[in-house]
Amino acid sequence: MPFFQQLEDMSSFLDDVHTLDKLKNVLDPTILEQAFEHVGIATVRRRRLPLDAVMWSVIGMSLFRNETVWDIASRLDISLPGKNKLVAPSALVQARQRLGYEAVQHTFQLLAQKTFTTQAFEQWCGLNLLAVDGVSFRTQDNEENRNEFGSDRNQHGEGSYPQIRMCSLMEVSSHLLLDSCFDARRVGEMSLAQGLLPSVPDDSLTLFARGYFSLGLLHEWRKRGTNIHWMLPAKKDLQYQVERNISDNDKIVTLFTTPQARKKFTELPEQITARLITYKIDGKSYRVLSSLTDLMRYPYDELTEVYTQRWEIELGFREMKQGLHQSKYALRSKKPDMVSQELWGMLLAYNLIRIVMIDAIKEDEELTPIQLSFSLSLRHIIAFLITTPLQSASKLPMHYEELLHTLRMFILPNRLPDRKYPRVVRKKPQKYPYKRKMPVSS
């Protein structure tokens, strides 16, 4: 190969490096390399759309929800330079298929693990507060998605849109997702929650919804690592035996497991010790069951307030569906594998936004990430990705600091603790219109 041709190829490669510089400031390229090597798709072939560029196009599908994948590649300027700056739509489709969904999944998990271990989050009694809950997403209505994911059916046999059921583990003080598991709608949230076990960190308290009551799952959660605890509302028909009365509203109880549960969870003992507390809010009584049996370390007065943090994961789901997903009816991909890739890309995009918001509050100790507006932060981060000039890579840190300074101004107003939405019984729909009352003639 002629020397000048080698210089030209090297110059093109360096131009490509600068093209992705602003994206590398948000997502560490070494994480992408580890993910590609883990799933075995790393290649030395020089393509017009390299794997890291394809990864950003998948992330961009959530950041630019109303635009086509072809337009997203143009906005992010992620293709290699050449005669034709834009790539063909068919090339983007083939590139997504070459990337697959496992690389996006592993990138999400590596980024979440690295962020959680390197950042300092708010703690309660020395424990990181986590929450577990489930959510569903609709896919495009076609035969492949219906066979893969399934759908609801009514009494006439007519089905709705195919749905994916997802269960997530979230750090509540920042809304950072630590892990997610999703599958067909026929798979229950209890089964999906077991897939989150490898991502449960030590020194943590996980807040579950009432429907996750399973002594087998809770026991495995407790024994997963060091100082791992759980908490969830107690069922009305909870069967237990009082081991010790601490007070009228605080008890150490023994829960008895069933033979069926011990058959499913082989390490499940016949008895489990737990703590049952009762408290009142606005005259209504609540009961919460937990593994926090150390009375000195976890006093009753603090236990009555911590469970309210579980609702933070609901707000996180709202940010994903209404913020990133823009309340769209269904995911845009049509093939099951591409649906999984798009969903992992949305979770990755959500965490990237949250990580930038975490960076923004580091210089202000009085602020927390959830005090910043997610929607406004999302808009300005997208603007940073598409408008920041790249003439001088040395100025990128300065532009990024300006972005963080801007995000710190988007402080949400304090939540109203006394806001009430009284329950209203909806009027039952009638087959015939309501008859108007005739005026009485005098």
PDB file of C-alpha atoms in Angstrom, residues 249-420:
ATOM      1  CA  ASN A 249     -46.757  -1.928  67.542  1.00  0.00           C
ATOM      2  CA  ASP A 250     -43.437  -3.752  67.237  1.00  0.00           C
ATOM      3  CA  LYS A 251     -42.993  -7.548  67.294  1.00  0.00           C
ATOM      4  CA  ILE A 252     -40.436 -10.200  66.394  1.00  0.00           C
ATOM      5  CA  VAL A 253     -42.384 -12.988  64.695  1.00  0.00           C
ATOM      6  CA  THR A 254     -41.789 -16.429  63.213  1.00  0.00           C
ATOM      7  CA  LEU A 255     -43.058 -17.223  59.719  1.00  0.00           C
ATOM      8  CA  PHE A 256     -43.631 -20.831  58.665  1.00  0.00           C
ATOM      9  CA  THR A 257     -42.806 -22.005  55.162  1.00  0.00           C
ATOM     10  CA  THR A 258     -44.817 -24.570  53.184  1.00  0.00           C
ATOM     11  CA  PRO A 259     -43.556 -27.886  51.788  1.00  0.00           C
ATOM     12  CA  GLN A 260     -44.278 -26.617  48.281  1.00  0.00           C
ATOM     13  CA  ALA A 261     -42.048 -23.581  48.834  1.00  0.00           C
ATOM     14  CA  ARG A 262     -39.246 -25.706  50.301  1.00  0.00           C
ATOM     15  CA  LYS A 263     -39.453 -27.979  47.277  1.00  0.00           C
ATOM     16  CA  LYS A 264     -39.054 -25.021  44.921  1.00  0.00           C
ATOM     17  CA  PHE A 265     -36.370 -23.313  47.030  1.00  0.00           C
ATOM     18  CA  THR A 266     -34.167 -26.134  48.287  1.00  0.00           C
ATOM     19  CA  GLU A 267     -32.291 -24.009  50.865  1.00  0.00           C
ATOM     20  CA  LEU A 268     -35.452 -22.562  52.417  1.00  0.00           C
ATOM     21  CA  PRO A 269     -35.770 -23.470  56.130  1.00  0.00           C
ATOM     22  CA  GLU A 270     -39.035 -24.379  57.843  1.00  0.00           C
ATOM     23  CA  GLN A 271     -39.075 -21.127  59.841  1.00  0.00           C
ATOM     24  CA  ILE A 272     -37.993 -17.557  59.156  1.00  0.00           C
ATOM     25  CA  THR A 273     -37.643 -14.824  61.760  1.00  0.00           C
ATOM     26  CA  ALA A 274     -38.923 -11.387  60.787  1.00  0.00           C
ATOM     27  CA  ARG A 275     -40.053  -8.108  62.306  1.00  0.00           C
ATOM     28  CA  LEU A 276     -43.649  -6.909  62.126  1.00  0.00           C
ATOM     29  CA  ILE A 277     -44.380  -3.253  62.860  1.00  0.00           C
ATOM     30  CA  THR A 278     -47.687  -1.385  62.868  1.00  0.00           C
ATOM     31  CA  TYR A 279     -48.157   2.354  62.462  1.00  0.00           C
ATOM     32  CA  LYS A 280     -50.905   4.833  61.599  1.00  0.00           C
ATOM     33  CA  ILE A 281     -51.075   7.590  58.992  1.00  0.00           C
ATOM     34  CA  ASP A 282     -54.127   9.892  59.017  1.00  0.00           C
ATOM     35  CA  GLY A 283     -55.938   7.429  61.245  1.00  0.00           C
ATOM     36  CA  LYS A 284     -55.360   4.454  58.913  1.00  0.00           C
ATOM     37  CA  SER A 285     -53.353   1.503  60.214  1.00  0.00           C
ATOM     38  CA  TYR A 286     -50.507  -0.080  58.210  1.00  0.00           C
ATOM     39  CA  ARG A 287     -48.382  -3.187  58.825  1.00  0.00           C
ATOM     40  CA  VAL A 288     -44.887  -3.716  57.403  1.00  0.00           C
ATOM     41  CA  LEU A 289     -42.830  -6.905  57.494  1.00  0.00           C
ATOM     42  CA  SER A 290     -39.027  -6.795  57.304  1.00  0.00           C
ATOM     43  CA  SER A 291     -35.804  -8.649  58.049  1.00  0.00           C
ATOM     44  CA  LEU A 292     -34.521  -5.733  60.193  1.00  0.00           C
ATOM     45  CA  THR A 293     -34.583  -7.549  63.535  1.00  0.00           C
ATOM     46  CA  ASP A 294     -31.724  -5.553  65.120  1.00  0.00           C
ATOM     47  CA  LEU A 295     -33.655  -3.219  67.467  1.00  0.00           C
ATOM     48  CA  MET A 296     -30.731  -0.993  68.349  1.00  0.00           C
ATOM     49  CA  ARG A 297     -29.535  -0.403  64.810  1.00  0.00           C
ATOM     50  CA  TYR A 298     -32.989  -0.031  63.242  1.00  0.00           C
ATOM     51  CA  PRO A 299     -35.278   1.797  65.708  1.00  0.00           C
ATOM     52  CA  TYR A 300     -39.034   1.735  65.350  1.00  0.00           C
ATOM     53  CA  ASP A 301     -39.439   5.481  64.726  1.00  0.00           C
ATOM     54  CA  GLU A 302     -37.269   5.340  61.599  1.00  0.00           C
ATOM     55  CA  LEU A 303     -38.789   2.133  60.263  1.00  0.00           C
ATOM     56  CA  THR A 304     -42.220   3.759  59.996  1.00  0.00           C
ATOM     57  CA  GLU A 305     -40.955   6.311  57.464  1.00  0.00           C
ATOM     58  CA  VAL A 306     -38.549   4.389  55.252  1.00  0.00           C
ATOM     59  CA  TYR A 307     -41.113   2.346  53.279  1.00  0.00           C
ATOM     60  CA  THR A 308     -42.578   5.476  51.659  1.00  0.00           C
ATOM     61  CA  GLN A 309     -39.391   5.601  49.541  1.00  0.00           C
ATOM     62  CA  ARG A 310     -40.636   2.600  47.541  1.00  0.00           C
ATOM     63  CA  TRP A 311     -42.772   4.888  45.392  1.00  0.00           C
ATOM     64  CA  GLU A 312     -39.631   6.411  43.875  1.00  0.00           C
ATOM     65  CA  ILE A 313     -39.403   3.489  41.452  1.00  0.00           C
ATOM     66  CA  GLU A 314     -42.889   4.333  40.172  1.00  0.00           C
ATOM     67  CA  LEU A 315     -41.649   7.837  39.382  1.00  0.00           C
ATOM     68  CA  GLY A 316     -38.680   6.312  37.573  1.00  0.00           C
ATOM     69  CA  PHE A 317     -41.010   4.216  35.398  1.00  0.00           C
ATOM     70  CA  ARG A 318     -42.987   7.375  34.626  1.00  0.00           C
ATOM     71  CA  GLU A 319     -39.783   9.125  33.551  1.00  0.00           C
ATOM     72  CA  MET A 320     -39.022   6.255  31.184  1.00  0.00           C
ATOM     73  CA  LYS A 321     -42.482   5.984  29.669  1.00  0.00           C
ATOM     74  CA  GLN A 322     -43.470   9.645  29.531  1.00  0.00           C
ATOM     75  CA  GLY A 323     -40.001  11.220  29.256  1.00  0.00           C
ATOM     76  CA  LEU A 324     -37.893   8.943  27.076  1.00  0.00           C
ATOM     77  CA  HIS A 325     -40.736   7.006  25.473  1.00  0.00           C
ATOM     78  CA  GLN A 326     -42.849  10.194  25.142  1.00  0.00           C
ATOM     79  CA  SER A 327     -46.018   8.246  26.017  1.00  0.00           C
ATOM     80  CA  LYS A 328     -45.859   6.351  22.735  1.00  0.00           C
ATOM     81  CA  TYR A 329     -48.244   3.470  22.372  1.00  0.00           C
ATOM     82  CA  ALA A 330     -45.643   0.792  21.618  1.00  0.00           C
ATOM     83  CA  LEU A 331     -41.943   0.192  21.033  1.00  0.00           C
ATOM     84  CA  ARG A 332     -40.917   0.852  17.438  1.00  0.00           C
ATOM     85  CA  SER A 333     -39.016  -2.364  16.560  1.00  0.00           C
ATOM     86  CA  LYS A 334     -40.861  -5.160  14.760  1.00  0.00           C
ATOM     87  CA  LYS A 335     -38.630  -8.215  15.339  1.00  0.00           C
ATOM     88  CA  PRO A 336     -38.423  -9.844  18.820  1.00  0.00           C
ATOM     89  CA  ASP A 337     -34.607  -9.585  19.004  1.00  0.00           C
ATOM     90  CA  MET A 338     -34.701  -5.954  17.926  1.00  0.00           C
ATOM     91  CA  VAL A 339     -37.474  -5.285  20.460  1.00  0.00           C
ATOM     92  CA  SER A 340     -35.184  -6.603  23.204  1.00  0.00           C
ATOM     93  CA  GLN A 341     -32.320  -4.510  21.837  1.00  0.00           C
ATOM     94  CA  GLU A 342     -34.477  -1.370  21.778  1.00  0.00           C
ATOM     95  CA  LEU A 343     -35.679  -1.938  25.338  1.00  0.00           C
ATOM     96  CA  TRP A 344     -32.130  -2.452  26.644  1.00  0.00           C
ATOM     97  CA  GLY A 345     -31.146   0.675  24.729  1.00  0.00           C
ATOM     98  CA  MET A 346     -33.917   2.632  26.437  1.00  0.00           C
ATOM     99  CA  LEU A 347     -32.752   1.459  29.872  1.00  0.00           C
ATOM    100  CA  LEU A 348     -29.177   2.380  28.951  1.00  0.00           C
ATOM    101  CA  ALA A 349     -30.261   5.820  27.723  1.00  0.00           C
ATOM    102  CA  TYR A 350     -32.242   6.362  30.938  1.00  0.00           C
ATOM    103  CA  ASN A 351     -29.207   5.516  33.096  1.00  0.00           C
ATOM    104  CA  LEU A 352     -26.968   7.789  31.031  1.00  0.00           C
ATOM    105  CA  ILE A 353     -29.317  10.711  31.693  1.00  0.00           C
ATOM    106  CA  ARG A 354     -29.380   9.837  35.391  1.00  0.00           C
ATOM    107  CA  ILE A 355     -25.577   9.605  35.558  1.00  0.00           C
ATOM    108  CA  VAL A 356     -25.204  13.095  34.105  1.00  0.00           C
ATOM    109  CA  MET A 357     -27.739  14.354  36.668  1.00  0.00           C
ATOM    110  CA  ILE A 358     -25.694  12.688  39.441  1.00  0.00           C
ATOM    111  CA  ASP A 359     -22.593  14.480  38.151  1.00  0.00           C
ATOM    112  CA  ALA A 360     -24.479  17.775  38.193  1.00  0.00           C
ATOM    113  CA  ILE A 361     -25.184  17.745  41.956  1.00  0.00           C
ATOM    114  CA  LYS A 362     -21.691  16.728  43.103  1.00  0.00           C
ATOM    115  CA  GLU A 363     -20.717  20.335  43.801  1.00  0.00           C
ATOM    116  CA  ASP A 364     -23.899  21.027  45.789  1.00  0.00           C
ATOM    117  CA  GLU A 365     -24.166  18.843  48.886  1.00  0.00           C
ATOM    118  CA  GLU A 366     -27.703  20.060  49.626  1.00  0.00           C
ATOM    119  CA  LEU A 367     -29.098  18.761  46.323  1.00  0.00           C
ATOM    120  CA  THR A 368     -30.055  15.204  45.392  1.00  0.00           C
ATOM    121  CA  PRO A 369     -30.436  13.875  41.820  1.00  0.00           C
ATOM    122  CA  ILE A 370     -34.202  13.368  42.184  1.00  0.00           C
ATOM    123  CA  GLN A 371     -34.649  17.070  42.996  1.00  0.00           C
ATOM    124  CA  LEU A 372     -33.740  17.948  39.397  1.00  0.00           C
ATOM    125  CA  SER A 373     -36.297  17.905  36.600  1.00  0.00           C
ATOM    126  CA  PHE A 374     -35.771  14.815  34.460  1.00  0.00           C
ATOM    127  CA  SER A 375     -37.580  16.212  31.405  1.00  0.00           C
ATOM    128  CA  LEU A 376     -35.609  19.473  31.343  1.00  0.00           C
ATOM    129  CA  SER A 377     -32.344  17.641  31.961  1.00  0.00           C
ATOM    130  CA  LEU A 378     -33.157  15.257  29.113  1.00  0.00           C
ATOM    131  CA  ARG A 379     -33.704  18.126  26.671  1.00  0.00           C
ATOM    132  CA  HIS A 380     -30.432  19.851  27.509  1.00  0.00           C
ATOM    133  CA  ILE A 381     -28.389  16.646  27.419  1.00  0.00           C
ATOM    134  CA  ILE A 382     -29.779  15.900  23.947  1.00  0.00           C
ATOM    135  CA  ALA A 383     -28.914  19.444  22.901  1.00  0.00           C
ATOM    136  CA  PHE A 384     -25.370  18.881  24.207  1.00  0.00           C
ATOM    137  CA  LEU A 385     -25.021  15.740  22.082  1.00  0.00           C
ATOM    138  CA  ILE A 386     -26.169  17.334  18.832  1.00  0.00           C
ATOM    139  CA  THR A 387     -24.986  20.957  19.067  1.00  0.00           C
ATOM    140  CA  THR A 388     -21.661  20.915  20.918  1.00  0.00           C
ATOM    141  CA  PRO A 389     -18.926  21.916  18.430  1.00  0.00           C
ATOM    142  CA  LEU A 390     -16.068  19.489  17.876  1.00  0.00           C
ATOM    143  CA  GLN A 391     -13.479  21.779  16.302  1.00  0.00           C
ATOM    144  CA  SER A 392     -11.392  21.522  19.462  1.00  0.00           C
ATOM    145  CA  ALA A 393     -11.643  18.366  21.575  1.00  0.00           C
ATOM    146  CA  SER A 394      -9.844  20.148  24.409  1.00  0.00           C
ATOM    147  CA  LYS A 395     -12.899  22.353  24.969  1.00  0.00           C
ATOM    148  CA  LEU A 396     -15.302  19.432  25.497  1.00  0.00           C
ATOM    149  CA  PRO A 397     -14.743  19.316  29.296  1.00  0.00           C
ATOM    150  CA  MET A 398     -15.612  23.020  29.447  1.00  0.00           C
ATOM    151  CA  HIS A 399     -18.840  22.452  27.483  1.00  0.00           C
ATOM    152  CA  TYR A 400     -19.691  19.512  29.741  1.00  0.00           C
ATOM    153  CA  GLU A 401     -19.205  21.647  32.868  1.00  0.00           C
ATOM    154  CA  GLU A 402     -21.516  24.260  31.368  1.00  0.00           C
ATOM    155  CA  LEU A 403     -24.098  21.519  30.858  1.00  0.00           C
ATOM    156  CA  LEU A 404     -23.827  20.428  34.507  1.00  0.00           C
ATOM    157  CA  HIS A 405     -24.156  24.042  35.661  1.00  0.00           C
ATOM    158  CA  THR A 406     -27.335  24.376  33.598  1.00  0.00           C
ATOM    159  CA  LEU A 407     -28.837  21.185  35.041  1.00  0.00           C
ATOM    160  CA  ARG A 408     -28.353  22.477  38.591  1.00  0.00           C
ATOM    161  CA  MET A 409     -30.844  25.226  37.833  1.00  0.00           C
ATOM    162  CA  PHE A 410     -33.681  22.777  37.126  1.00  0.00           C
ATOM    163  CA  ILE A 411     -34.688  22.262  40.762  1.00  0.00           C
ATOM    164  CA  LEU A 412     -38.193  20.899  41.216  1.00  0.00           C
ATOM    165  CA  PRO A 413     -40.551  22.484  43.762  1.00  0.00           C
ATOM    166  CA  ASN A 414     -40.980  20.646  47.034  1.00  0.00           C
ATOM    167  CA  ARG A 415     -43.480  17.826  46.926  1.00  0.00           C
ATOM    168  CA  LEU A 416     -46.775  18.508  48.657  1.00  0.00           C
ATOM    169  CA  PRO A 417     -47.163  15.912  51.434  1.00  0.00           C
ATOM    170  CA  ASP A 418     -50.798  16.864  52.101  1.00  0.00           C
ATOM    171  CA  ARG A 419     -51.992  16.527  48.513  1.00  0.00           C
ATOM    172  CA  LYS A 420     -55.022  14.249  48.386  1.00  0.00           C
TER     173      LYS A 420
END
